[in-house]
Amino acid sequence: MRLSKYLCAVVLIASVAGCHSSTSAAPPSPSADPVLPQGGPVQRLAELSYSGGFHAPNALAPPTVAVYSDGVVVFGAAKKLTLTPGALAVVVSALQPDLAGQPGTVLQPKDGHPIPDAATTAVGVLQPGGKYQLVHALGLAAGREGQYPVPVADAFDKLQKLTTYATTPYTATRVRYAVQCPTTGGASTEKPWPTALPQPGAGQPGNCLEVDVADGAAAAAVRAACVATAPDGSSGTPPGAVVYRAAKGLRICSWRYALPDEA
């Protein structure tokens, strides 16, 4: 693994996260290339996420790691750390060449035998030209990196290493919430639809799913009426969910904190 330069950045990250190291190291010098966007709104620069697999889809499932242009790194919409500008530049500049030139198709393991019902892993980075690139690999997980191209495995490992410093709780003024038809079991007796929440529409066929983002008073209403969802939970009726009688029929709702780029 070509991680030596990246490991220098980890020293910086550790100091930001409040850890202590006996090693003294100067901040790594950012690349001369325009690896980071200049100015403008906060945007996502890199991510590690999963989709599919054995578990039922979760409409609120966030990326495992999401790196933003202000240095904030959010882990599963539950924890965060803040990188120094130097550490942020090193992280992004290390990921860009790893993913450059990788195919747009889903990478398969070299042995041709993925884990049954494995999720598809996505590793992403904003390339210098401004295009956000996502590379997908079926079944890529810790311990299976050798089954995939070395640069992609390197990028996966680099983002995984950031999770070591996920210690500070993540919160936001905005929330992302999902409204859907209830499934059997796990919910209480139905109640009237909360007046502070917008009435849902018909939603997607089958599960009535609708996903939205709320801020301010609307976000407070969502948090009061809906159940907080675990990042790795399924799309069924979560424990503690209330069944509400909306104009379009029975609904349940769940929420999590919205990521900086979710609208």
mmCIF file of C-alpha atoms in Angstrom:
data_model
loop_
_atom_site.group_PDB
_atom_site.id
_atom_site.type_symbol
_atom_site.label_atom_id
_atom_site.label_comp_id
_atom_site.label_asym_id
_atom_site.label_seq_id
_atom_site.Cartn_x
_atom_site.Cartn_y
_atom_site.Cartn_z
ATOM 1 C CA MET A 1 0.000 0.000 0.000
ATOM 2 C CA ARG A 2 1.260 3.444 -0.931
ATOM 3 C CA LEU A 3 0.266 5.135 2.319
ATOM 4 C CA SER A 4 3.479 6.786 3.552
ATOM 5 C CA LYS A 5 2.499 10.355 2.617
ATOM 6 C CA TYR A 6 -1.010 9.758 3.839
ATOM 7 C CA LEU A 7 0.189 8.488 7.206
ATOM 8 C CA CYS A 8 1.919 11.850 7.716
ATOM 9 C CA ALA A 9 -1.492 13.481 7.373
ATOM 10 C CA VAL A 10 -2.837 11.164 10.071
ATOM 11 C CA VAL A 11 -0.422 12.817 12.512
ATOM 12 C CA LEU A 12 -2.130 16.113 11.730
ATOM 13 C CA ILE A 13 -5.564 14.546 12.024
ATOM 14 C CA ALA A 14 -4.735 13.089 15.415
ATOM 15 C CA SER A 15 -3.788 16.485 16.797
ATOM 16 C CA VAL A 16 -7.019 18.001 15.492
ATOM 17 C CA ALA A 17 -9.035 15.184 17.059
ATOM 18 C CA GLY A 18 -7.574 15.930 20.485
ATOM 19 C CA CYS A 19 -5.209 12.950 20.612
ATOM 20 C CA HIS A 20 -1.585 13.147 21.726
ATOM 21 C CA SER A 21 1.435 11.862 19.862
ATOM 22 C CA SER A 22 5.067 11.691 20.876
ATOM 23 C CA THR A 23 6.030 12.177 17.247
ATOM 24 C CA SER A 24 6.782 15.689 16.065
ATOM 25 C CA ALA A 25 6.060 16.194 12.384
ATOM 26 C CA ALA A 26 5.694 19.212 10.165
ATOM 27 C CA PRO A 27 2.415 19.475 8.247
ATOM 28 C CA PRO A 28 2.658 17.752 4.874
ATOM 29 C CA SER A 29 2.911 20.225 2.019
ATOM 30 C CA PRO A 30 -0.202 20.294 -0.160
ATOM 31 C CA SER A 31 0.276 19.390 -3.793
ATOM 32 C CA ALA A 32 0.913 22.232 -6.225
ATOM 33 C CA ASP A 33 -2.027 20.956 -8.276
ATOM 34 C CA PRO A 34 -5.473 22.543 -7.695
ATOM 35 C CA VAL A 35 -6.692 19.635 -5.575
ATOM 36 C CA LEU A 36 -9.202 21.698 -3.594
ATOM 37 C CA PRO A 37 -12.000 23.968 -4.854
ATOM 38 C CA GLN A 38 -11.579 27.652 -4.101
ATOM 39 C CA GLY A 39 -14.418 29.572 -2.448
ATOM 40 C CA GLY A 40 -18.127 28.994 -2.954
ATOM 41 C CA PRO A 41 -20.500 26.926 -0.810
ATOM 42 C CA VAL A 42 -19.347 23.924 1.184
ATOM 43 C CA GLN A 43 -19.206 20.850 -1.041
ATOM 44 C CA ARG A 44 -18.414 17.183 -0.707
ATOM 45 C CA LEU A 45 -14.838 16.341 -1.654
ATOM 46 C CA ALA A 46 -14.672 12.621 -0.910
ATOM 47 C CA GLU A 47 -16.715 9.754 0.501
ATOM 48 C CA LEU A 48 -16.960 6.095 1.416
ATOM 49 C CA SER A 49 -20.453 4.635 1.236
ATOM 50 C CA TYR A 50 -22.323 1.367 0.825
ATOM 51 C CA SER A 51 -25.534 0.323 -0.929
ATOM 52 C CA GLY A 52 -27.462 -2.871 -1.504
ATOM 53 C CA GLY A 53 -26.524 -6.146 0.102
ATOM 54 C CA PHE A 54 -28.406 -8.343 2.516
ATOM 55 C CA HIS A 55 -30.231 -5.631 4.436
ATOM 56 C CA ALA A 56 -33.354 -3.886 3.185
ATOM 57 C CA PRO A 57 -32.671 -0.390 1.800
ATOM 58 C CA ASN A 58 -32.640 2.488 4.247
ATOM 59 C CA ALA A 59 -33.784 5.734 2.635
ATOM 60 C CA LEU A 60 -31.852 7.729 5.240
ATOM 61 C CA ALA A 61 -28.590 5.743 5.057
ATOM 62 C CA PRO A 62 -25.719 8.271 4.978
ATOM 63 C CA PRO A 63 -22.167 7.720 3.722
ATOM 64 C CA THR A 64 -19.859 6.010 6.201
ATOM 65 C CA VAL A 65 -17.360 8.828 5.581
ATOM 66 C CA ALA A 66 -18.081 12.177 3.907
ATOM 67 C CA VAL A 67 -15.320 14.794 3.572
ATOM 68 C CA TYR A 68 -16.249 18.443 3.002
ATOM 69 C CA SER A 69 -14.424 21.486 1.673
ATOM 70 C CA ASP A 70 -14.484 23.281 5.052
ATOM 71 C CA GLY A 71 -12.482 20.413 6.573
ATOM 72 C CA VAL A 72 -15.420 18.764 8.338
ATOM 73 C CA VAL A 73 -15.564 14.965 7.995
ATOM 74 C CA VAL A 74 -18.897 13.354 8.909
ATOM 75 C CA PHE A 75 -19.149 9.678 9.818
ATOM 76 C CA GLY A 76 -22.534 8.056 9.337
ATOM 77 C CA ALA A 77 -24.293 11.367 10.130
ATOM 78 C CA ALA A 78 -23.458 10.609 13.769
ATOM 79 C CA LYS A 79 -19.806 11.589 14.435
ATOM 80 C CA LYS A 80 -17.400 14.144 12.993
ATOM 81 C CA LEU A 81 -13.899 15.570 13.042
ATOM 82 C CA THR A 82 -12.429 18.742 11.538
ATOM 83 C CA LEU A 83 -9.237 18.586 9.481
ATOM 84 C CA THR A 84 -6.711 21.374 9.195
ATOM 85 C CA PRO A 85 -6.413 22.828 5.670
ATOM 86 C CA GLY A 86 -3.085 21.006 5.249
ATOM 87 C CA ALA A 87 -4.525 17.655 6.298
ATOM 88 C CA LEU A 88 -7.568 18.159 4.068
ATOM 89 C CA ALA A 89 -5.332 18.871 1.053
ATOM 90 C CA VAL A 90 -3.256 15.761 1.705
ATOM 91 C CA VAL A 91 -6.320 13.521 2.084
ATOM 92 C CA VAL A 92 -7.883 14.742 -1.165
ATOM 93 C CA SER A 93 -4.629 14.793 -3.152
ATOM 94 C CA ALA A 94 -3.940 11.218 -2.016
ATOM 95 C CA LEU A 95 -7.346 9.994 -3.198
ATOM 96 C CA GLN A 96 -7.439 11.741 -6.577
ATOM 97 C CA PRO A 97 -4.735 9.668 -8.340
ATOM 98 C CA ASP A 98 -6.028 6.467 -6.734
ATOM 99 C CA LEU A 99 -9.385 6.812 -8.458
ATOM 100 C CA ALA A 100 -8.304 8.586 -11.654
ATOM 101 C CA GLY A 101 -8.836 6.379 -14.706
ATOM 102 C CA GLN A 102 -10.847 3.720 -12.873
ATOM 103 C CA PRO A 103 -13.774 2.257 -14.868
ATOM 104 C CA GLY A 104 -17.352 3.390 -14.451
ATOM 105 C CA THR A 105 -18.560 -0.208 -14.163
ATOM 106 C CA VAL A 106 -18.852 -2.051 -10.838
ATOM 107 C CA LEU A 107 -15.545 -3.731 -10.008
ATOM 108 C CA GLN A 108 -15.784 -7.453 -9.237
ATOM 109 C CA PRO A 109 -13.448 -9.371 -6.874
ATOM 110 C CA LYS A 110 -10.506 -11.007 -8.649
ATOM 111 C CA ASP A 111 -11.419 -14.483 -7.416
ATOM 112 C CA GLY A 112 -14.911 -14.154 -8.877
ATOM 113 C CA HIS A 113 -16.503 -15.130 -5.567
ATOM 114 C CA PRO A 114 -18.015 -12.155 -3.745
ATOM 115 C CA ILE A 115 -19.530 -12.639 -0.325
ATOM 116 C CA PRO A 116 -23.201 -13.652 -0.782
ATOM 117 C CA ASP A 117 -25.536 -10.654 -0.596
ATOM 118 C CA ALA A 118 -22.517 -8.336 -0.326
ATOM 119 C CA ALA A 119 -23.040 -4.604 -0.475
ATOM 120 C CA THR A 120 -21.563 -2.449 -3.205
ATOM 121 C CA THR A 121 -18.893 -0.110 -1.873
ATOM 122 C CA ALA A 122 -18.534 3.364 -3.376
ATOM 123 C CA VAL A 123 -15.337 5.396 -3.020
ATOM 124 C CA GLY A 124 -15.545 8.959 -4.290
ATOM 125 C CA VAL A 125 -13.424 12.065 -4.726
ATOM 126 C CA LEU A 126 -13.696 15.440 -6.441
ATOM 127 C CA GLN A 127 -11.094 15.424 -9.211
ATOM 128 C CA PRO A 128 -9.037 18.561 -10.056
ATOM 129 C CA GLY A 129 -11.142 19.237 -13.152
ATOM 130 C CA GLY A 130 -14.262 19.616 -11.008
ATOM 131 C CA LYS A 131 -15.889 16.247 -11.748
ATOM 132 C CA TYR A 132 -16.996 14.203 -8.756
ATOM 133 C CA GLN A 133 -15.888 10.628 -9.412
ATOM 134 C CA LEU A 134 -17.408 7.538 -7.791
ATOM 135 C CA VAL A 135 -15.806 4.093 -8.141
ATOM 136 C CA HIS A 136 -17.994 1.115 -7.205
ATOM 137 C CA ALA A 137 -16.731 -2.286 -6.094
ATOM 138 C CA LEU A 138 -18.890 -5.265 -5.161
ATOM 139 C CA GLY A 139 -18.004 -6.648 -1.745
ATOM 140 C CA LEU A 140 -15.023 -4.373 -1.048
ATOM 141 C CA ALA A 141 -14.530 -4.442 2.722
ATOM 142 C CA ALA A 142 -11.763 -4.501 5.319
ATOM 143 C CA GLY A 143 -9.768 -7.700 4.883
ATOM 144 C CA ARG A 144 -10.746 -8.134 1.209
ATOM 145 C CA GLU A 145 -8.719 -5.287 -0.317
ATOM 146 C CA GLY A 146 -6.440 -7.753 -2.108
ATOM 147 C CA GLN A 147 -9.321 -8.775 -4.358
ATOM 148 C CA TYR A 148 -9.470 -5.360 -6.037
ATOM 149 C CA PRO A 149 -7.138 -3.041 -7.969
ATOM 150 C CA VAL A 150 -4.432 -1.689 -5.650
ATOM 151 C CA PRO A 151 -5.277 2.028 -6.166
ATOM 152 C CA VAL A 152 -8.956 1.448 -5.323
ATOM 153 C CA ALA A 153 -8.014 -0.623 -2.277
ATOM 154 C CA ASP A 154 -5.631 2.170 -1.217
ATOM 155 C CA ALA A 155 -8.388 4.783 -1.485
ATOM 156 C CA PHE A 156 -10.713 2.569 0.540
ATOM 157 C CA ASP A 157 -8.069 2.112 3.259
ATOM 158 C CA LYS A 158 -7.324 5.852 3.430
ATOM 159 C CA LEU A 159 -10.956 6.743 4.071
ATOM 160 C CA GLN A 160 -11.350 3.879 6.526
ATOM 161 C CA LYS A 161 -8.402 5.214 8.551
ATOM 162 C CA LEU A 162 -10.263 8.469 9.144
ATOM 163 C CA THR A 163 -12.918 6.607 11.155
ATOM 164 C CA THR A 164 -10.321 6.095 13.893
ATOM 165 C CA TYR A 165 -10.849 9.742 14.857
ATOM 166 C CA ALA A 166 -14.660 9.734 14.799
ATOM 167 C CA THR A 167 -15.241 10.802 18.393
ATOM 168 C CA THR A 168 -17.181 14.098 18.352
ATOM 169 C CA PRO A 169 -20.982 13.872 17.992
ATOM 170 C CA TYR A 170 -22.366 15.345 14.772
ATOM 171 C CA THR A 171 -25.438 17.566 14.908
ATOM 172 C CA ALA A 172 -27.024 20.075 12.535
ATOM 173 C CA THR A 173 -29.907 22.546 12.497
ATOM 174 C CA ARG A 174 -31.386 20.735 9.497
ATOM 175 C CA VAL A 175 -32.762 17.192 9.528
ATOM 176 C CA ARG A 176 -33.366 14.712 6.739
ATOM 177 C CA TYR A 177 -36.542 12.724 7.269
ATOM 178 C CA ALA A 178 -38.444 9.911 5.586
ATOM 179 C CA VAL A 179 -42.207 9.334 5.576
ATOM 180 C CA GLN A 180 -43.557 5.959 4.444
ATOM 181 C CA CYS A 181 -46.322 3.396 4.866
ATOM 182 C CA PRO A 182 -45.897 1.307 8.026
ATOM 183 C CA THR A 183 -45.018 -2.361 7.868
ATOM 184 C CA THR A 184 -46.479 -4.904 10.276
ATOM 185 C CA GLY A 185 -45.297 -4.840 13.865
ATOM 186 C CA GLY A 186 -43.014 -2.529 15.797
ATOM 187 C CA ALA A 187 -45.293 0.507 15.949
ATOM 188 C CA SER A 188 -47.852 1.910 18.360
ATOM 189 C CA THR A 189 -51.570 2.629 17.915
ATOM 190 C CA GLU A 190 -52.243 5.242 15.234
ATOM 191 C CA LYS A 191 -52.497 8.930 16.091
ATOM 192 C CA PRO A 192 -53.660 12.031 14.170
ATOM 193 C CA TRP A 193 -51.092 13.512 11.784
ATOM 194 C CA PRO A 194 -49.066 16.223 13.624
ATOM 195 C CA THR A 195 -50.250 19.659 12.578
ATOM 196 C CA ALA A 196 -46.678 21.050 12.487
ATOM 197 C CA LEU A 197 -45.627 18.559 9.784
ATOM 198 C CA PRO A 198 -46.470 19.018 6.099
ATOM 199 C CA GLN A 199 -49.021 16.485 4.927
ATOM 200 C CA PRO A 200 -47.359 13.736 2.875
ATOM 201 C CA GLY A 201 -48.408 12.937 -0.669
ATOM 202 C CA ALA A 202 -48.882 9.533 -2.237
ATOM 203 C CA GLY A 203 -45.142 8.772 -2.230
ATOM 204 C CA GLN A 204 -43.512 5.914 -4.101
ATOM 205 C CA PRO A 205 -45.737 2.992 -5.135
ATOM 206 C CA GLY A 206 -45.634 0.141 -2.658
ATOM 207 C CA ASN A 207 -44.071 1.819 0.362
ATOM 208 C CA CYS A 208 -45.335 5.427 -0.010
ATOM 209 C CA LEU A 209 -41.769 6.631 0.629
ATOM 210 C CA GLU A 210 -41.007 10.352 0.605
ATOM 211 C CA VAL A 211 -37.720 11.910 1.738
ATOM 212 C CA ASP A 212 -37.226 15.607 2.527
ATOM 213 C CA VAL A 213 -35.047 18.031 4.490
ATOM 214 C CA ALA A 214 -36.395 20.432 7.111
ATOM 215 C CA ASP A 215 -34.845 23.352 9.001
ATOM 216 C CA GLY A 216 -35.825 25.608 11.879
ATOM 217 C CA ALA A 217 -39.283 25.051 13.387
ATOM 218 C CA ALA A 218 -40.062 22.342 10.839
ATOM 219 C CA ALA A 219 -36.945 20.431 11.880
ATOM 220 C CA ALA A 220 -37.988 20.687 15.536
ATOM 221 C CA ALA A 221 -41.415 19.324 14.615
ATOM 222 C CA VAL A 222 -39.828 16.397 12.785
ATOM 223 C CA ARG A 223 -37.608 15.546 15.750
ATOM 224 C CA ALA A 224 -40.600 15.689 18.103
ATOM 225 C CA ALA A 225 -42.917 13.546 15.985
ATOM 226 C CA CYS A 226 -40.573 11.103 14.255
ATOM 227 C CA VAL A 227 -38.152 8.492 15.548
ATOM 228 C CA ALA A 228 -34.396 8.883 15.172
ATOM 229 C CA THR A 229 -33.086 6.211 12.826
ATOM 230 C CA ALA A 230 -29.836 4.314 13.122
ATOM 231 C CA PRO A 231 -27.512 4.868 10.128
ATOM 232 C CA ASP A 232 -27.451 1.124 9.393
ATOM 233 C CA GLY A 233 -31.130 0.452 10.078
ATOM 234 C CA SER A 234 -33.502 -1.069 7.535
ATOM 235 C CA SER A 235 -36.451 0.613 5.840
ATOM 236 C CA GLY A 236 -39.066 -1.220 7.922
ATOM 237 C CA THR A 237 -41.010 0.227 10.845
ATOM 238 C CA PRO A 238 -38.332 1.228 13.384
ATOM 239 C CA PRO A 239 -38.850 0.468 17.078
ATOM 240 C CA GLY A 240 -40.686 3.303 18.769
ATOM 241 C CA ALA A 241 -42.220 4.647 15.553
ATOM 242 C CA VAL A 242 -45.720 6.125 15.793
ATOM 243 C CA VAL A 243 -48.295 5.349 13.127
ATOM 244 C CA TYR A 244 -49.996 8.576 12.067
ATOM 245 C CA ARG A 245 -53.243 8.994 10.137
ATOM 246 C CA ALA A 246 -52.357 11.374 7.295
ATOM 247 C CA ALA A 247 -54.730 12.655 4.616
ATOM 248 C CA LYS A 248 -53.380 10.009 2.219
ATOM 249 C CA GLY A 249 -53.474 7.169 4.759
ATOM 250 C CA LEU A 250 -51.293 5.672 7.494
ATOM 251 C CA ARG A 251 -47.687 6.846 7.702
ATOM 252 C CA ILE A 252 -44.630 6.534 9.932
ATOM 253 C CA CYS A 253 -41.662 8.887 9.906
ATOM 254 C CA SER A 254 -37.990 8.763 10.895
ATOM 255 C CA TRP A 255 -35.129 11.251 10.813
ATOM 256 C CA ARG A 256 -31.422 11.904 11.136
ATOM 257 C CA TYR A 257 -29.293 15.039 10.998
ATOM 258 C CA ALA A 258 -28.827 16.319 7.448
ATOM 259 C CA LEU A 259 -25.363 16.395 5.921
ATOM 260 C CA PRO A 260 -23.943 19.784 4.853
ATOM 261 C CA ASP A 261 -24.691 19.180 1.153
ATOM 262 C CA GLU A 262 -28.146 17.623 1.536
ATOM 263 C CA ALA A 263 -30.983 19.834 0.408
#
